[in-house]
XYZ file of C-alpha atoms in Angstrom:
693
model
C -79.979 -5.349 55.661
C -80.099 -5.774 51.879
C -83.649 -4.397 51.843
C -82.558 -1.289 53.747
C -79.656 -0.708 51.384
C -82.006 -1.043 48.431
C -84.308 1.610 49.876
C -81.359 3.906 50.466
C -80.110 3.467 46.892
C -83.577 4.142 45.544
C -84.117 7.270 47.653
C -80.649 8.599 46.784
C -81.234 8.318 43.052
C -84.702 9.842 43.279
C -83.308 12.774 45.291
C -80.447 13.311 42.830
C -82.753 13.202 39.823
C -85.253 15.558 41.426
C -82.498 18.019 42.401
C -81.086 18.158 38.869
C -84.499 18.659 37.326
C -85.410 21.294 39.877
C -82.260 23.180 38.905
C -83.129 22.907 35.213
C -86.621 24.201 35.915
C -85.105 27.470 37.209
C -83.829 28.309 33.727
C -85.764 31.278 32.352
C -88.147 30.037 29.632
C -89.180 32.013 26.623
C -92.527 33.532 27.551
C -94.284 32.568 24.308
C -93.180 28.925 24.640
C -93.532 28.299 28.361
C -97.295 28.164 28.039
C -96.915 25.454 25.377
C -95.130 23.195 27.840
C -91.548 24.078 26.868
C -89.114 25.767 29.275
C -86.184 25.802 26.863
C -87.031 28.625 24.506
C -85.882 28.282 20.905
C -84.993 24.576 21.219
C -88.587 23.450 21.747
C -91.840 22.979 19.905
C -95.143 21.368 20.746
C -95.183 17.568 20.732
C -97.438 15.734 18.269
C -100.771 14.541 19.595
C -100.502 11.537 21.908
C -102.914 9.188 23.662
C -100.976 8.734 26.879
C -101.815 9.990 30.340
C -99.092 12.608 30.249
C -101.060 14.556 27.630
C -104.300 14.487 29.623
C -105.359 16.912 32.288
C -105.301 15.169 35.670
C -109.054 15.419 36.088
C -109.482 13.743 32.682
C -107.411 10.730 33.764
C -110.299 9.574 35.932
C -112.576 9.498 32.879
C -110.420 7.167 30.789
C -112.640 4.433 29.344
C -111.976 0.872 30.555
C -113.612 -2.267 29.118
C -112.001 -5.191 30.968
C -113.939 -5.043 34.249
C -117.423 -5.695 32.843
C -116.592 -6.202 29.128
C -118.385 -2.922 28.437
C -117.015 0.652 28.259
C -116.913 2.283 31.684
C -115.249 5.323 33.186
C -112.222 4.578 35.355
C -113.637 7.030 37.912
C -116.643 4.773 38.615
C -115.007 1.330 38.621
C -115.219 -0.705 41.864
C -111.949 -2.535 41.178
C -108.188 -2.065 41.339
C -107.524 -1.175 37.697
C -104.504 0.303 35.966
C -104.478 1.473 32.350
C -101.143 1.457 30.522
C -101.507 3.443 27.274
C -99.718 2.209 24.171
C -97.779 5.435 23.675
C -96.253 5.115 27.135
C -95.178 1.548 26.342
C -93.342 2.700 23.228
C -91.833 5.712 24.982
C -90.473 3.518 27.798
C -88.013 1.649 25.565
C -89.555 -1.747 26.412
C -88.579 -4.587 24.077
C -91.212 -7.077 25.292
C -94.609 -7.215 26.942
C -92.932 -8.294 30.179
C -90.767 -5.176 30.247
C -93.784 -2.990 29.507
C -95.723 -4.385 32.476
C -93.015 -3.606 35.057
C -94.479 -0.184 35.820
C -97.946 -1.508 36.779
C -98.449 -1.075 40.557
C -99.074 -4.310 42.410
C -97.975 -6.503 39.517
C -95.021 -8.820 40.205
C -92.860 -8.888 37.070
C -89.586 -10.814 37.148
C -87.447 -11.998 34.272
C -86.366 -15.624 34.681
C -83.912 -15.699 31.777
C -83.551 -14.234 28.309
C -86.983 -15.305 27.102
C -89.199 -16.139 30.081
C -91.012 -14.031 32.677
C -92.872 -14.712 35.907
C -95.823 -12.282 35.968
C -98.523 -12.404 38.623
C -100.421 -10.304 41.161
C -101.185 -10.575 44.866
C -99.421 -13.834 45.592
C -98.371 -17.174 44.076
C -95.556 -15.545 42.111
C -94.042 -18.104 39.732
C -93.470 -18.953 36.079
C -96.570 -21.149 36.178
C -98.829 -18.199 37.044
C -101.909 -20.387 37.203
C -104.165 -17.704 38.691
C -103.506 -14.855 36.225
C -105.667 -14.635 33.109
C -104.026 -12.917 30.121
C -105.920 -11.841 26.998
C -105.253 -10.089 23.700
C -108.366 -8.264 22.453
C -110.426 -10.538 24.675
C -108.791 -13.723 23.352
C -107.279 -15.813 26.142
C -103.635 -16.824 25.681
C -103.748 -18.823 28.900
C -102.885 -22.487 28.200
C -105.318 -25.164 29.533
C -102.532 -27.747 29.327
C -100.196 -26.158 31.887
C -102.581 -23.411 33.128
C -99.876 -20.860 32.407
C -99.245 -17.941 30.090
C -95.973 -18.794 28.309
C -94.756 -15.236 27.753
C -91.747 -16.438 25.738
C -93.993 -17.428 22.807
C -96.437 -14.499 22.876
C -95.815 -11.032 21.549
C -97.769 -8.117 20.097
C -96.482 -5.487 17.678
C -95.972 -2.679 20.196
C -96.957 0.075 17.743
C -100.394 -1.523 17.416
C -101.208 -1.532 21.153
C -103.910 0.948 22.108
C -103.638 0.210 25.844
C -103.170 -2.583 28.367
C -105.787 -2.839 31.103
C -104.652 -4.632 34.257
C -107.108 -5.743 36.943
C -105.431 -6.608 40.227
C -107.783 -8.953 41.992
C -110.400 -11.496 40.922
C -112.187 -11.105 37.603
C -114.127 -14.347 37.586
C -117.588 -12.735 37.451
C -116.752 -11.230 34.049
C -114.081 -13.558 32.650
C -114.766 -16.865 34.378
C -112.485 -19.668 35.490
C -108.809 -19.009 36.328
C -109.198 -15.207 36.538
C -108.356 -15.518 40.237
C -105.645 -13.016 41.165
C -105.885 -10.733 38.171
C -106.590 -10.091 34.495
C -104.284 -8.558 31.887
C -106.099 -7.499 28.709
C -103.944 -6.232 25.826
C -106.121 -4.123 23.507
C -104.899 -3.242 20.009
C -105.764 -0.202 17.915
C -108.602 -0.026 15.459
C -107.470 -0.121 11.825
C -108.912 3.403 11.544
C -105.965 4.653 13.593
C -103.213 2.864 11.644
C -103.597 4.022 8.048
C -100.485 4.674 5.972
C -97.133 2.914 6.094
C -94.816 2.356 9.065
C -91.356 0.793 8.823
C -89.326 0.092 11.963
C -85.804 -1.264 12.570
C -84.004 -1.679 15.900
C -80.762 -3.362 16.947
C -79.021 -3.750 20.257
C -76.749 -5.744 22.490
C -77.306 -9.443 23.260
C -78.066 -10.091 19.606
C -81.317 -8.136 19.797
C -82.868 -7.128 16.459
C -86.365 -6.094 15.471
C -87.660 -5.458 11.947
C -91.276 -4.535 11.253
C -93.514 -3.166 8.551
C -97.147 -2.088 8.733
C -99.486 -0.766 6.076
C -103.108 0.308 6.285
C -105.850 2.097 4.426
C -109.529 2.379 3.637
C -111.800 0.360 1.363
C -115.003 2.065 0.306
C -116.729 4.333 2.785
C -116.893 2.214 5.912
C -114.058 -0.349 6.021
C -110.473 0.148 7.212
C -107.670 -2.405 7.059
C -104.099 -2.972 8.137
C -101.457 -5.628 7.685
C -98.297 -6.146 9.701
C -95.197 -8.296 9.330
C -92.356 -8.342 11.851
C -89.328 -10.387 12.808
C -87.701 -10.404 16.239
C -84.489 -12.089 17.349
C -83.079 -12.107 20.866
C -79.973 -14.067 21.857
C -80.936 -13.827 25.537
C -79.834 -11.906 28.602
C -78.584 -14.648 30.874
C -74.951 -15.293 31.666
C -73.592 -18.866 31.858
C -72.849 -20.589 35.135
C -71.487 -23.979 36.239
C -74.912 -25.639 35.927
C -76.242 -24.099 32.711
C -75.343 -22.776 29.291
C -76.219 -19.443 27.733
C -78.999 -20.616 25.415
C -82.065 -18.670 26.566
C -83.050 -16.570 23.571
C -85.827 -16.680 20.999
C -86.575 -15.870 17.365
C -90.044 -15.304 15.849
C -91.572 -14.133 12.594
C -95.172 -12.946 12.762
C -97.702 -11.639 10.278
C -101.257 -10.449 10.810
C -104.173 -8.327 9.613
C -107.122 -6.392 11.012
C -110.366 -5.101 9.472
C -112.710 -2.578 11.124
C -115.999 -1.506 9.611
C -119.037 0.576 10.497
C -122.355 -1.258 10.309
C -124.941 1.475 10.150
C -124.856 4.364 12.564
C -124.310 2.307 15.742
C -122.813 -1.010 14.665
C -119.143 -1.990 14.431
C -117.576 -5.089 12.938
C -113.995 -6.257 13.645
C -112.032 -9.147 12.175
C -108.379 -9.902 12.852
C -105.899 -12.742 12.627
C -102.218 -13.629 12.911
C -99.796 -16.430 12.179
C -96.362 -16.835 13.752
C -93.460 -19.249 13.537
C -90.490 -19.300 15.875
C -88.141 -20.998 18.244
C -87.514 -20.639 21.986
C -84.245 -21.661 23.643
C -84.462 -22.866 27.208
C -82.840 -24.852 29.977
C -85.193 -27.300 31.647
C -83.225 -29.438 34.042
C -80.422 -29.241 36.552
C -77.078 -30.772 35.710
C -76.382 -33.720 37.987
C -73.059 -32.323 39.058
C -70.610 -29.652 38.008
C -69.150 -30.507 34.636
C -72.031 -32.770 33.577
C -73.762 -32.220 30.273
C -76.194 -29.313 30.259
C -79.803 -29.791 29.223
C -80.383 -27.048 26.643
C -83.319 -27.246 24.261
C -84.956 -25.197 21.560
C -88.725 -25.586 21.239
C -90.361 -25.054 17.847
C -93.556 -22.985 18.039
C -96.250 -22.322 15.414
C -99.402 -20.355 16.236
C -102.373 -18.878 14.433
C -105.725 -17.357 15.302
C -108.777 -15.655 13.802
C -111.181 -13.422 15.737
C -114.436 -11.705 14.780
C -116.566 -9.342 16.844
C -119.762 -7.396 16.259
C -120.861 -4.523 18.539
C -124.218 -2.790 18.471
C -125.599 0.117 20.495
C -129.170 1.340 20.845
C -130.633 4.164 22.895
C -133.604 2.004 23.821
C -132.148 -1.495 23.971
C -128.689 -0.786 25.354
C -125.487 -2.289 24.004
C -124.570 -5.802 22.935
C -121.745 -7.745 21.342
C -121.056 -11.134 19.806
C -117.465 -12.323 19.982
C -115.888 -15.488 18.530
C -112.379 -16.725 17.887
C -110.422 -19.817 16.960
C -106.850 -20.252 18.138
C -104.282 -22.983 17.408
C -100.887 -23.402 19.082
C -98.412 -26.114 18.182
C -95.234 -26.462 20.218
C -92.617 -29.139 19.757
C -91.217 -29.479 23.268
C -87.734 -30.951 23.249
C -87.575 -31.704 26.971
C -88.822 -34.807 28.801
C -87.692 -36.922 25.859
C -89.467 -34.680 23.353
C -93.181 -34.440 22.587
C -95.564 -32.273 20.584
C -98.510 -30.336 22.000
C -101.245 -29.189 19.608
C -103.903 -27.075 21.341
C -106.953 -25.639 19.628
C -109.431 -23.226 21.219
C -112.871 -22.222 19.945
C -114.842 -19.688 21.955
C -118.173 -17.983 21.249
C -119.671 -15.351 23.528
C -122.633 -12.979 23.481
C -123.432 -10.257 26.008
C -126.210 -7.684 26.356
C -126.384 -4.678 28.668
C -129.948 -3.418 29.050
C -131.187 -0.331 30.948
C -134.306 -1.563 32.769
C -135.373 1.528 34.698
C -134.008 4.994 35.297
C -131.779 3.706 38.111
C -131.217 0.121 37.062
C -129.102 -1.600 34.444
C -128.776 -5.352 33.854
C -126.108 -7.350 31.996
C -126.522 -10.937 30.855
C -124.476 -13.178 28.626
C -123.732 -16.705 27.432
C -120.462 -18.279 26.311
C -119.091 -21.608 25.181
C -115.434 -22.669 24.964
C -114.099 -25.870 23.418
C -110.467 -26.926 23.796
C -109.063 -29.540 21.430
C -106.018 -31.265 22.933
C -103.587 -33.411 21.003
C -100.554 -33.944 23.222
C -98.003 -36.592 22.393
C -96.035 -38.761 24.764
C -92.404 -39.661 25.149
C -90.187 -42.021 27.085
C -90.456 -39.736 30.123
C -93.870 -38.045 29.770
C -97.514 -38.982 29.259
C -100.488 -36.612 29.315
C -103.345 -39.090 29.586
C -106.175 -39.683 27.150
C -108.335 -36.569 27.532
C -108.865 -35.196 24.021
C -111.050 -32.165 24.687
C -112.403 -29.821 27.342
C -115.702 -27.953 27.381
C -116.793 -24.893 29.358
C -120.373 -23.597 29.141
C -121.113 -20.392 31.030
C -123.895 -17.932 31.806
C -123.481 -14.514 33.381
C -125.908 -12.085 34.961
C -125.262 -8.782 36.739
C -127.326 -5.875 37.954
C -126.246 -2.310 38.678
C -128.680 -0.341 40.842
C -128.299 3.304 41.799
C -129.352 3.570 45.464
C -129.032 7.320 45.613
C -127.491 10.228 43.812
C -123.940 9.141 44.635
C -124.268 5.477 45.678
C -124.398 2.448 43.379
C -124.724 -1.254 44.212
C -123.671 -4.047 41.883
C -124.556 -7.735 42.211
C -123.710 -10.514 39.789
C -122.406 -13.985 39.206
C -121.000 -16.235 36.534
C -122.103 -19.859 36.402
C -119.791 -22.226 34.543
C -119.861 -25.926 33.848
C -116.460 -27.450 33.038
C -115.092 -30.906 32.278
C -113.025 -31.125 35.479
C -115.123 -30.029 38.456
C -118.669 -29.638 37.125
C -120.673 -26.488 37.871
C -119.029 -23.526 39.601
C -120.400 -20.170 40.793
C -118.352 -16.951 40.870
C -120.463 -14.209 42.492
C -119.470 -10.624 43.231
C -121.020 -7.773 45.236
C -119.689 -4.235 44.903
C -120.469 -0.774 46.184
C -119.379 2.569 44.700
C -119.749 5.950 46.384
C -118.985 9.219 44.588
C -118.026 11.374 47.554
C -117.330 14.403 45.339
C -117.132 14.936 41.567
C -113.429 13.979 41.770
C -113.391 11.509 44.708
C -114.678 7.922 44.516
C -114.769 5.227 47.216
C -115.465 1.580 46.417
C -115.583 -1.839 48.068
C -116.275 -5.392 46.879
C -116.371 -9.043 47.916
C -116.115 -11.815 45.343
C -115.454 -15.510 44.802
C -113.117 -16.831 42.112
C -112.294 -20.359 41.024
C -109.259 -22.035 39.484
C -109.853 -25.485 37.989
C -107.127 -28.143 37.568
C -105.042 -28.335 34.429
C -104.328 -31.376 32.277
C -100.973 -31.625 34.039
C -102.588 -31.585 37.490
C -105.212 -34.102 36.440
C -103.589 -36.944 34.511
C -99.993 -36.242 33.468
C -97.207 -38.678 34.364
C -93.525 -37.731 34.295
C -90.815 -40.317 34.873
C -87.461 -39.021 36.110
C -88.542 -35.678 34.687
C -86.423 -33.379 36.845
C -83.128 -33.768 38.609
C -81.480 -32.170 41.593
C -78.791 -32.788 44.188
C -79.926 -33.884 47.643
C -78.440 -31.316 50.080
C -77.967 -33.918 52.835
C -76.421 -36.900 51.015
C -75.051 -35.238 47.901
C -76.735 -37.920 45.770
C -78.700 -37.078 42.622
C -82.483 -37.026 43.070
C -84.812 -38.116 40.247
C -88.372 -36.783 40.512
C -91.339 -38.773 39.219
C -94.728 -37.039 38.958
C -98.231 -38.470 38.657
C -101.425 -36.397 38.384
C -104.563 -36.934 40.466
C -107.956 -37.272 38.775
C -109.998 -36.448 41.868
C -108.798 -32.878 42.283
C -111.346 -30.240 43.185
C -111.362 -26.519 42.364
C -109.305 -23.915 44.169
C -111.380 -21.233 45.858
C -110.643 -17.590 46.586
C -112.818 -15.263 48.658
C -111.490 -11.740 48.075
C -112.281 -8.570 50.025
C -111.240 -5.285 48.387
C -111.655 -1.583 49.021
C -110.226 1.516 47.421
C -110.275 5.218 46.706
C -109.316 7.230 43.652
C -109.466 10.913 42.914
C -107.602 14.108 42.201
C -105.760 16.157 44.802
C -105.863 19.622 43.366
C -105.013 20.457 39.775
C -101.602 18.751 39.616
C -101.902 15.430 41.480
C -104.164 12.381 41.134
C -104.026 9.280 43.331
C -105.378 5.735 43.451
C -105.398 3.493 46.553
C -106.436 -0.181 46.712
C -106.429 -2.554 49.703
C -107.147 -6.290 49.666
C -107.462 -9.443 51.756
C -107.522 -12.790 49.918
C -108.575 -16.042 51.585
C -107.523 -19.185 49.650
C -108.801 -22.705 50.216
C -108.222 -26.113 48.575
C -105.177 -24.774 46.751
C -103.700 -27.306 44.342
C -100.217 -28.173 45.560
C -98.442 -29.133 42.341
C -95.439 -31.365 42.850
C -96.103 -32.165 46.488
C -94.400 -35.195 48.025
C -96.594 -38.270 47.398
C -94.436 -41.137 48.704
C -91.258 -42.190 50.456
C -87.873 -41.729 48.846
C -86.413 -44.770 47.139
C -82.673 -45.371 46.821
C -81.953 -46.843 43.385
C -79.239 -49.540 43.029
C -77.430 -47.629 40.311
C -73.789 -46.672 39.930
C -73.443 -44.170 41.415
C -76.517 -44.490 43.690
C -79.470 -42.159 43.099
C -82.667 -41.261 44.920
C -86.117 -41.396 43.334
C -88.856 -39.203 44.804
C -92.503 -39.508 43.767
C -94.477 -36.264 43.469
C -98.136 -35.560 42.816
C -100.878 -32.933 42.931
C -103.522 -32.545 45.608
C -105.820 -29.944 47.145
C -103.544 -29.709 50.140
C -102.809 -26.028 50.720
C -104.606 -23.008 52.079
C -103.581 -19.536 53.057
C -104.257 -15.847 52.876
C -102.648 -12.717 51.505
C -103.147 -9.062 52.276
C -101.707 -5.755 51.214
C -102.319 -2.759 49.034
C -101.093 -0.465 46.307
C -100.998 3.297 46.094
C -100.329 5.325 42.969
C -99.642 9.027 42.536
C -99.624 10.854 39.206
C -98.338 14.408 39.080
C -97.757 17.103 36.499
C -94.753 18.668 38.181
C -94.228 21.367 35.556
C -95.547 21.939 32.054
C -92.669 19.821 30.687
C -92.238 17.256 33.472
C -94.755 14.606 34.571
C -94.216 11.746 37.007
C -95.870 8.608 38.319
C -94.918 6.991 41.616
C -96.345 3.776 43.078
C -95.727 1.663 46.157
C -97.007 -1.884 46.635
C -97.071 -4.083 49.716
C -98.224 -7.703 49.837
C -97.813 -10.506 52.332
C -98.707 -14.141 51.793
C -99.152 -16.779 54.515
C -99.325 -20.468 53.654
C -101.221 -21.923 56.608
C -100.603 -25.572 55.653
C -97.277 -26.195 53.920
C -95.526 -23.185 55.536
C -93.572 -22.604 52.350
C -91.567 -19.500 51.627
C -93.324 -17.481 48.898
C -91.272 -16.369 45.916
C -92.807 -12.906 45.972
C -91.468 -9.542 47.130
C -93.146 -7.860 50.087
C -92.370 -4.354 48.837
C -92.066 -2.740 45.401
C -91.531 0.863 44.328
C -91.881 2.206 40.791
C -91.119 5.715 39.612
C -91.613 6.776 36.012
C -90.842 10.272 34.782
C -91.360 11.920 31.413
C -89.403 14.997 30.298
C -89.513 17.327 27.296
C -85.818 18.168 26.952
C -83.897 20.614 24.743
C -83.612 19.924 21.007
C -87.135 18.390 20.980
C -86.016 15.242 22.818
C -88.567 13.260 24.776
C -87.015 11.301 27.673
C -88.673 8.601 29.756
C -86.896 7.367 32.894
C -88.184 4.356 34.852
C -86.896 3.414 38.293
C -87.803 0.115 39.972
C -86.916 -1.205 43.383
C -87.978 -4.779 44.217
C -87.603 -6.395 47.621
C -85.766 -9.686 48.095
C -87.538 -13.019 47.635
C -86.971 -16.632 48.640
C -87.693 -19.619 46.414
C -88.216 -23.133 47.773
C -86.807 -25.594 45.221
C -88.114 -29.113 44.500
C -84.839 -30.487 45.857
C -85.595 -28.860 49.215
C -82.977 -26.109 49.011
C -83.908 -22.508 49.722
C -82.640 -19.961 47.197
C -82.610 -16.262 48.057
C -82.760 -13.541 45.412
C -81.472 -10.236 46.778
C -83.404 -7.023 46.362
C -82.446 -5.148 43.238
C -82.676 -1.716 41.741
C -83.337 -1.231 38.028
C -83.115 1.945 35.948
C -84.316 2.181 32.339
C -83.946 5.245 30.138
C -85.325 5.957 26.669
C -84.706 8.999 24.439
C -86.820 9.802 21.359
C -86.551 12.509 18.712
C -88.841 13.179 15.751
C -87.528 14.573 12.451
C -88.878 15.509 9.049
C -92.337 16.724 10.052
C -92.768 13.874 12.530
C -92.274 11.172 9.908
C -88.875 9.940 11.065
C -88.346 8.771 14.637
C -84.913 8.077 16.137
C -84.778 6.423 19.550
C -82.125 5.105 21.927
C -82.856 3.081 25.065
C -80.953 1.429 27.868
C -82.206 -1.148 30.358
C -80.803 -1.993 33.772
C -78.281 0.842 33.506
C -77.409 1.260 37.194
C -76.844 -2.273 38.485
C -75.079 -3.998 35.620
C -75.981 -7.504 36.766
C -78.751 -8.677 39.020
C -81.028 -11.688 39.489
C -84.791 -11.307 39.502
C -86.224 -14.800 39.897
C -85.313 -18.447 40.250
C -87.144 -21.571 39.134
C -84.901 -24.578 39.666
C -86.727 -26.788 37.171
C -86.453 -24.115 34.482
C -82.945 -22.708 34.694
C -80.911 -24.896 37.046
C -79.502 -21.843 38.816
C -80.451 -18.147 39.016
C -79.695 -16.165 35.873
C -77.909 -12.820 36.151
C -79.458 -10.220 33.855
C -77.065 -7.672 32.405
C -77.428 -4.285 30.738
C -79.077 -3.901 27.376
C -78.732 -0.929 25.016
C -80.541 -0.631 21.720
C -81.229 1.980 19.062
C -83.866 2.141 16.384
C -85.486 4.198 13.661
C -89.073 4.306 12.449
C -90.395 5.924 9.282
C -94.074 6.572 8.598
C -96.087 8.233 5.859
């Protein structure tokens, strides 16, 4: 019933919005301005140049260049994968205050806010905070932790004004990116320093203690080198409201500084160097209170991070294109849960790739990479992470693209990786692309992807690390966890097919269907022994947990996206996603919505105001807790609105944004071990100014 009501609320708001805008569109525009995309006569002018989809002709949207599928520039029209490109300008126009908020609009991506600082972001199943099958990168640098095999979104951020675009692959990307790119890849790509010359100063403040201060400066050195520097500070007191089993502490505060250099090396070479250092603190709740009125377990983790990346690209008409990419990354986090311990993780990765045209209809890609992970994880009274001090991954990649006919292309390739956990793994992929017409493309693929165990899965030991209340006896339950060294890799065989193209001059569409077959899935925290009643006062129950390759299952579904230029001043994007997951072993309830609907609209309003309205409807989910209880999160409807206005020859920007404006409070996700009870997210309103010259 709740799902039906959610659909009705969504349809009602869409109908109301469309009716109002249709009425506005009947106003008689000034003839000399209507052709410029402005129906409001003397109140309008042309917008400054923008990089987002709304400023492209619909047929040009299919030719947007994407690099994340093969690590080489390719036209979106020809890609045999479910890919979505989120331009940086659309992120800024949406009023998003975090990367998690920005990703909500991506079709097929499950984005749920756990509390004020943490998100659960995944695709096509296994939706959870520990999104172990989703690889996330910034400029090709993985921010996926080998310790927990998770992307801790609360500690990562990117200066939103520097984002060129975010490319999201829904489905396996192991052939290009390797291990753990199982259900998807998110690659955040920042702007070249050539595009960020001058000075930009930004200040924003809002409810919930939200504040954001940033400064960026850039310029040119000599004839061929551009630079930029950025410094920003962000504070967020959190969105969650307190309940009987938790306190309000779920915010974060970070200060970050970074630089980027871009230079031309001859006529066809490009050199990039960039780096950043950040220092901050994350508030969190990491255990359940034993009973109402007991002390709450609130902690603030100290985080320090830094990285340096260098890349060289070279193109040749005869020898194709190649790149060499290397980075070093260090993350230190003082975790104040489990008795307190420090984790110091260093990553060094070097990669080279070459794309070579062999014949008139054939093109080959080959590459080599090496990754070294330096692990220095402390121990505490309650936690131990074993003795493994480093991990190594050596990989080779080879692919071939062969044009079978004028409109048909076949791609075959594999990545071969040797890792410290499971030895040598193969991740092959076969794909077929058919250009039915100049604006219609059909594609299909089958691929294999691998997820290897994490340090936690392999050798961690937690003593009385989590607590819950047994629903049958009412006694407190203490969970003890012990990793398993003999774990094997998880395997996914994925079948995908899709179509993308334009439907006339005003509408473009993209359809993707998938079937995923999972085997040897690592069941983290599965029951490993009988319950033991402890002779304490009052009595308590101890339950031993462990990890094992005990699960299997399959998921299926699809996503469809429509983009439309409704009028010269109104553009819209509508997507619907369906996914269903079946656990054929444990029969657990998945914490993922079956249905999602996103609608984003962009309007040029009177008085030169640009408005972006985002509507989201997410189906209900059920979360199976470690204590055995089943928690249901009702479907919810979310509406975000952002208004922007440029002044003073487009040097001064004033913006106002509101999030979750319709339903004042709703819950999006629940992880018992993280928050103790579901967190209700309230409204947020913020305003900001930006000055550039």
